[in-house]
PDB file of C-alpha atoms in Angstrom:
ATOM      1  CA  MET A   1      -4.021 -99.157 122.017  1.00  0.00           C
ATOM      2  CA  LYS A   2      -0.811 -97.853 120.617  1.00  0.00           C
ATOM      3  CA  GLU A   3       0.600 -99.711 117.565  1.00  0.00           C
ATOM      4  CA  ILE A   4       4.170-101.157 118.322  1.00  0.00           C
ATOM      5  CA  LYS A   5       6.524-103.672 116.788  1.00  0.00           C
ATOM      6  CA  MET A   6       8.939-105.779 118.767  1.00  0.00           C
ATOM      7  CA  ARG A   7      11.979-106.800 116.819  1.00  0.00           C
ATOM      8  CA  ALA A   8      15.476-108.255 117.183  1.00  0.00           C
ATOM      9  CA  ILE A   9      18.336-105.979 118.200  1.00  0.00           C
ATOM     10  CA  GLU A  10      20.425-104.693 115.289  1.00  0.00           C
ATOM     11  CA  PRO A  11      23.946-103.326 115.386  1.00  0.00           C
ATOM     12  CA  GLU A  12      22.338 -99.886 114.630  1.00  0.00           C
ATOM     13  CA  ASP A  13      20.736-100.188 118.158  1.00  0.00           C
ATOM     14  CA  LEU A  14      24.164 -99.960 119.834  1.00  0.00           C
ATOM     15  CA  ASP A  15      23.930 -96.195 120.745  1.00  0.00           C
ATOM     16  CA  ILE A  16      20.326 -96.595 122.286  1.00  0.00           C
ATOM     17  CA  LEU A  17      21.382 -99.675 124.211  1.00  0.00           C
ATOM     18  CA  TYR A  18      24.603 -97.959 125.461  1.00  0.00           C
ATOM     19  CA  HIS A  19      22.443 -94.991 126.668  1.00  0.00           C
ATOM     20  CA  ILE A  20      19.858 -97.298 128.531  1.00  0.00           C
ATOM     21  CA  GLU A  21      22.402 -99.620 130.042  1.00  0.00           C
ATOM     22  CA  ASN A  22      24.381 -96.606 131.488  1.00  0.00           C
ATOM     23  CA  ASP A  23      21.465 -94.625 132.682  1.00  0.00           C
ATOM     24  CA  LYS A  24      21.996 -94.579 136.439  1.00  0.00           C
ATOM     25  CA  GLU A  25      18.345 -93.692 137.031  1.00  0.00           C
ATOM     26  CA  LEU A  26      17.414 -97.097 135.572  1.00  0.00           C
ATOM     27  CA  TRP A  27      19.802 -99.079 137.732  1.00  0.00           C
ATOM     28  CA  ASN A  28      17.507 -98.770 140.786  1.00  0.00           C
ATOM     29  CA  VAL A  29      14.613-100.484 138.835  1.00  0.00           C
ATOM     30  CA  SER A  30      16.827-103.249 137.243  1.00  0.00           C
ATOM     31  CA  THR A  31      19.203-106.015 138.385  1.00  0.00           C
ATOM     32  CA  SER A  32      22.124-104.211 136.896  1.00  0.00           C
ATOM     33  CA  ASN A  33      24.042-101.490 138.757  1.00  0.00           C
ATOM     34  CA  VAL A  34      27.195-101.214 136.677  1.00  0.00           C
ATOM     35  CA  PRO A  35      27.981 -99.480 133.437  1.00  0.00           C
ATOM     36  CA  TYR A  36      28.405-101.391 130.187  1.00  0.00           C
ATOM     37  CA  SER A  37      31.093-100.647 127.654  1.00  0.00           C
ATOM     38  CA  ARG A  38      30.345-100.250 123.882  1.00  0.00           C
ATOM     39  CA  TYR A  39      32.624-103.123 123.333  1.00  0.00           C
ATOM     40  CA  LEU A  40      30.575-105.466 125.687  1.00  0.00           C
ATOM     41  CA  LEU A  41      27.233-104.454 124.201  1.00  0.00           C
ATOM     42  CA  HIS A  42      28.629-104.708 120.688  1.00  0.00           C
ATOM     43  CA  ASP A  43      29.790-108.253 121.611  1.00  0.00           C
ATOM     44  CA  TYR A  44      26.402-109.062 122.990  1.00  0.00           C
ATOM     45  CA  VAL A  45      24.539-107.928 119.916  1.00  0.00           C
ATOM     46  CA  ALA A  46      27.060-109.870 117.645  1.00  0.00           C
ATOM     47  CA  ASN A  47      26.845-113.051 119.553  1.00  0.00           C
ATOM     48  CA  CYS A  48      23.336-113.518 120.984  1.00  0.00           C
ATOM     49  CA  LYS A  49      21.504-116.029 119.103  1.00  0.00           C
ATOM     50  CA  ASN A  50      18.134-114.431 119.885  1.00  0.00           C
ATOM     51  CA  ASP A  51      16.891-117.822 120.780  1.00  0.00           C
ATOM     52  CA  ILE A  52      15.390-118.048 124.266  1.00  0.00           C
ATOM     53  CA  TYR A  53      16.320-121.765 124.620  1.00  0.00           C
ATOM     54  CA  THR A  54      19.951-121.145 123.673  1.00  0.00           C
ATOM     55  CA  ASP A  55      20.397-117.669 125.540  1.00  0.00           C
ATOM     56  CA  ARG A  56      17.948-118.355 128.326  1.00  0.00           C
ATOM     57  CA  GLN A  57      16.742-114.776 127.514  1.00  0.00           C
ATOM     58  CA  VAL A  58      15.511-112.642 124.652  1.00  0.00           C
ATOM     59  CA  ARG A  59      15.806-108.948 124.286  1.00  0.00           C
ATOM     60  CA  MET A  60      13.867-107.037 121.729  1.00  0.00           C
ATOM     61  CA  MET A  61      13.752-103.359 120.634  1.00  0.00           C
ATOM     62  CA  VAL A  62      10.363-101.766 120.471  1.00  0.00           C
ATOM     63  CA  GLU A  63       9.291 -99.376 117.702  1.00  0.00           C
ATOM     64  CA  ASN A  64       6.182 -97.194 117.414  1.00  0.00           C
ATOM     65  CA  ASP A  65       4.209 -96.980 114.145  1.00  0.00           C
ATOM     66  CA  LYS A  66       6.554 -94.355 112.810  1.00  0.00           C
ATOM     67  CA  GLY A  67       9.582 -96.633 113.259  1.00  0.00           C
ATOM     68  CA  ASP A  68      11.040 -94.733 116.254  1.00  0.00           C
ATOM     69  CA  VAL A  69      12.691 -96.879 118.921  1.00  0.00           C
ATOM     70  CA  ILE A  70      10.610 -96.192 122.045  1.00  0.00           C
ATOM     71  CA  GLY A  71      12.050 -98.888 124.355  1.00  0.00           C
ATOM     72  CA  VAL A  72      13.426-102.276 125.063  1.00  0.00           C
ATOM     73  CA  VAL A  73      11.667-105.420 126.426  1.00  0.00           C
ATOM     74  CA  ASP A  74      13.338-108.559 127.892  1.00  0.00           C
ATOM     75  CA  LEU A  75      12.359-111.965 128.880  1.00  0.00           C
ATOM     76  CA  VAL A  76      15.215-113.151 131.187  1.00  0.00           C
ATOM     77  CA  ASN A  77      15.669-116.032 133.665  1.00  0.00           C
ATOM     78  CA  PHE A  78      13.829-118.303 131.323  1.00  0.00           C
ATOM     79  CA  ASP A  79      12.962-121.595 133.036  1.00  0.00           C
ATOM     80  CA  PRO A  80      11.874-124.088 130.258  1.00  0.00           C
ATOM     81  CA  ALA A  81      10.999-126.783 132.746  1.00  0.00           C
ATOM     82  CA  ASN A  82       8.330-124.634 134.427  1.00  0.00           C
ATOM     83  CA  GLN A  83       7.613-122.515 131.296  1.00  0.00           C
ATOM     84  CA  ARG A  84       8.076-119.113 132.754  1.00  0.00           C
ATOM     85  CA  ALA A  85      10.278-115.972 132.304  1.00  0.00           C
ATOM     86  CA  GLU A  86      10.931-112.732 134.042  1.00  0.00           C
ATOM     87  CA  VAL A  87       9.818-109.566 132.305  1.00  0.00           C
ATOM     88  CA  GLY A  88      11.955-106.339 131.986  1.00  0.00           C
ATOM     89  CA  ILE A  89      10.693-103.299 130.205  1.00  0.00           C
ATOM     90  CA  ILE A  90      12.098 -99.948 129.579  1.00  0.00           C
ATOM     91  CA  VAL A  91      10.223 -97.050 127.764  1.00  0.00           C
ATOM     92  CA  LEU A  92      12.405 -94.174 126.877  1.00  0.00           C
ATOM     93  CA  ASN A  93      11.548 -91.049 128.789  1.00  0.00           C
ATOM     94  CA  GLU A  94      10.104 -89.087 125.849  1.00  0.00           C
ATOM     95  CA  PHE A  95       7.650 -91.950 125.083  1.00  0.00           C
ATOM     96  CA  ARG A  96       6.492 -92.397 128.745  1.00  0.00           C
ATOM     97  CA  ARG A  97       2.822 -91.886 129.766  1.00  0.00           C
ATOM     98  CA  GLN A  98       1.503 -92.294 126.242  1.00  0.00           C
ATOM     99  CA  GLY A  99       0.212 -95.846 126.394  1.00  0.00           C
ATOM    100  CA  TYR A 100       3.376 -97.601 125.042  1.00  0.00           C
ATOM    101  CA  GLY A 101       4.079 -99.584 128.234  1.00  0.00           C
ATOM    102  CA  SER A 102       0.557-101.163 128.015  1.00  0.00           C
ATOM    103  CA  ALA A 103       0.965-101.922 124.404  1.00  0.00           C
ATOM    104  CA  ILE A 104       4.383-103.546 125.127  1.00  0.00           C
ATOM    105  CA  LEU A 105       3.032-105.720 127.899  1.00  0.00           C
ATOM    106  CA  THR A 106       0.064-106.837 125.766  1.00  0.00           C
ATOM    107  CA  ASN A 107       2.138-107.712 122.740  1.00  0.00           C
ATOM    108  CA  LEU A 108       4.735-109.456 124.966  1.00  0.00           C
ATOM    109  CA  ALA A 109       2.083-111.564 126.619  1.00  0.00           C
ATOM    110  CA  ASP A 110       0.683-112.602 123.202  1.00  0.00           C
ATOM    111  CA  TYR A 111       4.248-113.532 122.096  1.00  0.00           C
ATOM    112  CA  ALA A 112       5.072-115.439 125.244  1.00  0.00           C
ATOM    113  CA  GLN A 113       1.858-117.359 125.172  1.00  0.00           C
ATOM    114  CA  HIS A 114       1.351-118.100 121.486  1.00  0.00           C
ATOM    115  CA  ILE A 115       4.863-118.240 120.209  1.00  0.00           C
ATOM    116  CA  LEU A 116       6.884-119.383 123.182  1.00  0.00           C
ATOM    117  CA  HIS A 117       4.136-121.325 124.768  1.00  0.00           C
ATOM    118  CA  LEU A 118       4.991-120.095 128.375  1.00  0.00           C
ATOM    119  CA  HIS A 119       2.749-120.660 131.310  1.00  0.00           C
ATOM    120  CA  GLN A 120       3.631-117.446 133.151  1.00  0.00           C
ATOM    121  CA  LEU A 121       5.535-114.192 133.181  1.00  0.00           C
ATOM    122  CA  TYR A 122       6.664-112.374 136.275  1.00  0.00           C
ATOM    123  CA  ALA A 123       8.500-109.256 137.494  1.00  0.00           C
ATOM    124  CA  TYR A 124      10.005-108.005 140.655  1.00  0.00           C
ATOM    125  CA  ILE A 125       9.029-104.269 141.082  1.00  0.00           C
ATOM    126  CA  ASP A 126      10.307-101.810 143.730  1.00  0.00           C
ATOM    127  CA  SER A 127       7.192-101.432 146.128  1.00  0.00           C
ATOM    128  CA  GLU A 128       7.682 -97.588 145.840  1.00  0.00           C
ATOM    129  CA  ASN A 129       7.412 -97.645 142.040  1.00  0.00           C
ATOM    130  CA  GLN A 130       3.703 -97.009 141.720  1.00  0.00           C
ATOM    131  CA  ALA A 131       3.811 -96.226 138.086  1.00  0.00           C
ATOM    132  CA  SER A 132       5.222 -99.640 137.228  1.00  0.00           C
ATOM    133  CA  LEU A 133       2.892-101.381 139.632  1.00  0.00           C
ATOM    134  CA  ARG A 134      -0.118 -99.747 138.079  1.00  0.00           C
ATOM    135  CA  LEU A 135       1.201-100.531 134.577  1.00  0.00           C
ATOM    136  CA  PHE A 136       1.533-104.254 135.248  1.00  0.00           C
ATOM    137  CA  GLU A 137      -1.588-104.474 137.123  1.00  0.00           C
ATOM    138  CA  LYS A 138      -3.490-102.784 134.328  1.00  0.00           C
ATOM    139  CA  ALA A 139      -1.993-105.476 131.954  1.00  0.00           C
ATOM    140  CA  GLY A 140      -3.505-108.283 134.104  1.00  0.00           C
ATOM    141  CA  TYR A 141      -0.532-109.108 136.415  1.00  0.00           C
ATOM    142  CA  LYS A 142      -1.528-110.020 139.992  1.00  0.00           C
ATOM    143  CA  VAL A 143       0.602-109.296 143.026  1.00  0.00           C
ATOM    144  CA  SER A 144       1.808-112.590 144.500  1.00  0.00           C
ATOM    145  CA  ALA A 145       4.132-111.640 147.230  1.00  0.00           C
ATOM    146  CA  ASN A 146       5.697-108.704 149.034  1.00  0.00           C
ATOM    147  CA  ILE A 147       9.427-109.302 149.614  1.00  0.00           C
ATOM    148  CA  ALA A 148      11.073-107.358 152.386  1.00  0.00           C
ATOM    149  CA  GLU A 149      14.421-105.686 151.725  1.00  0.00           C
ATOM    150  CA  TRP A 150      14.868-107.358 148.294  1.00  0.00           C
ATOM    151  CA  LEU A 151      16.468-104.448 146.329  1.00  0.00           C
ATOM    152  CA  TYR A 152      19.484-102.440 147.361  1.00  0.00           C
ATOM    153  CA  ASP A 153      20.168 -99.071 145.828  1.00  0.00           C
ATOM    154  CA  GLY A 154      23.657 -98.486 147.272  1.00  0.00           C
ATOM    155  CA  GLU A 155      22.286 -96.677 150.358  1.00  0.00           C
ATOM    156  CA  LYS A 156      19.305 -98.588 151.602  1.00  0.00           C
ATOM    157  CA  TYR A 157      17.221-101.797 151.156  1.00  0.00           C
ATOM    158  CA  ARG A 158      13.783-101.529 149.627  1.00  0.00           C
ATOM    159  CA  ASP A 159      10.972-103.854 149.465  1.00  0.00           C
ATOM    160  CA  ALA A 160       9.864-105.555 146.202  1.00  0.00           C
ATOM    161  CA  VAL A 161       6.581-106.857 144.952  1.00  0.00           C
ATOM    162  CA  LEU A 162       6.519-110.122 142.951  1.00  0.00           C
ATOM    163  CA  ILE A 163       3.881-109.678 140.287  1.00  0.00           C
ATOM    164  CA  GLN A 164       2.749-112.579 137.950  1.00  0.00           C
ATOM    165  CA  TYR A 165       0.744-113.069 134.791  1.00  0.00           C
ATOM    166  CA  VAL A 166      -0.460-116.649 134.379  1.00  0.00           C
ATOM    167  CA  PHE A 167      -1.853-117.740 131.103  1.00  0.00           C
ATOM    168  CA  LEU A 168      -5.025-119.836 131.456  1.00  0.00           C
ATOM    169  CA  LYS A 169      -4.886-123.093 129.441  1.00  0.00           C
ATOM    170  CA  LYS A 170      -7.874-123.554 127.109  1.00  0.00           C
ATOM    171  CA  CYS A 171      -9.996-126.658 127.948  1.00  0.00           C
ATOM    172  CA  ASP A 172     -10.746-129.158 125.033  1.00  0.00           C
TER     173      ASP A 172
END
């Protein structure tokens, strides 16, 4: 498995975040479909507490073993009462199909279970995004539901798949 490190966002990451948040190709696989200004992203980096209980989300930069930023991973829509959070993952184009996505999901699951003590992670994936579906299924996520016309790309509605990873509780 690829060696990666997940870390907090630093001010030096602003250019990478700006590129990711304003990449129109990514808008169809995320819940955002508007551009973000440098000012707004700078404000986010400066003011987020990086505490999932305060912010109800945590966003981390992902680096490979050479220290190159290869992507971003998010836990959003954190629900402390039910101990779950939604996963968002972006691997930069030049690092795709090299095993980094699997490494990110594995490390994220370990962090979510052993540090945050979550019960489950989930994601909504475009039903036509076979690469993402294979990635999540390879990481142990299970399809829970197919949701009709869940995503809108500005031209048409597309179906989504709800995919979940439930952590098994150890018995005493």
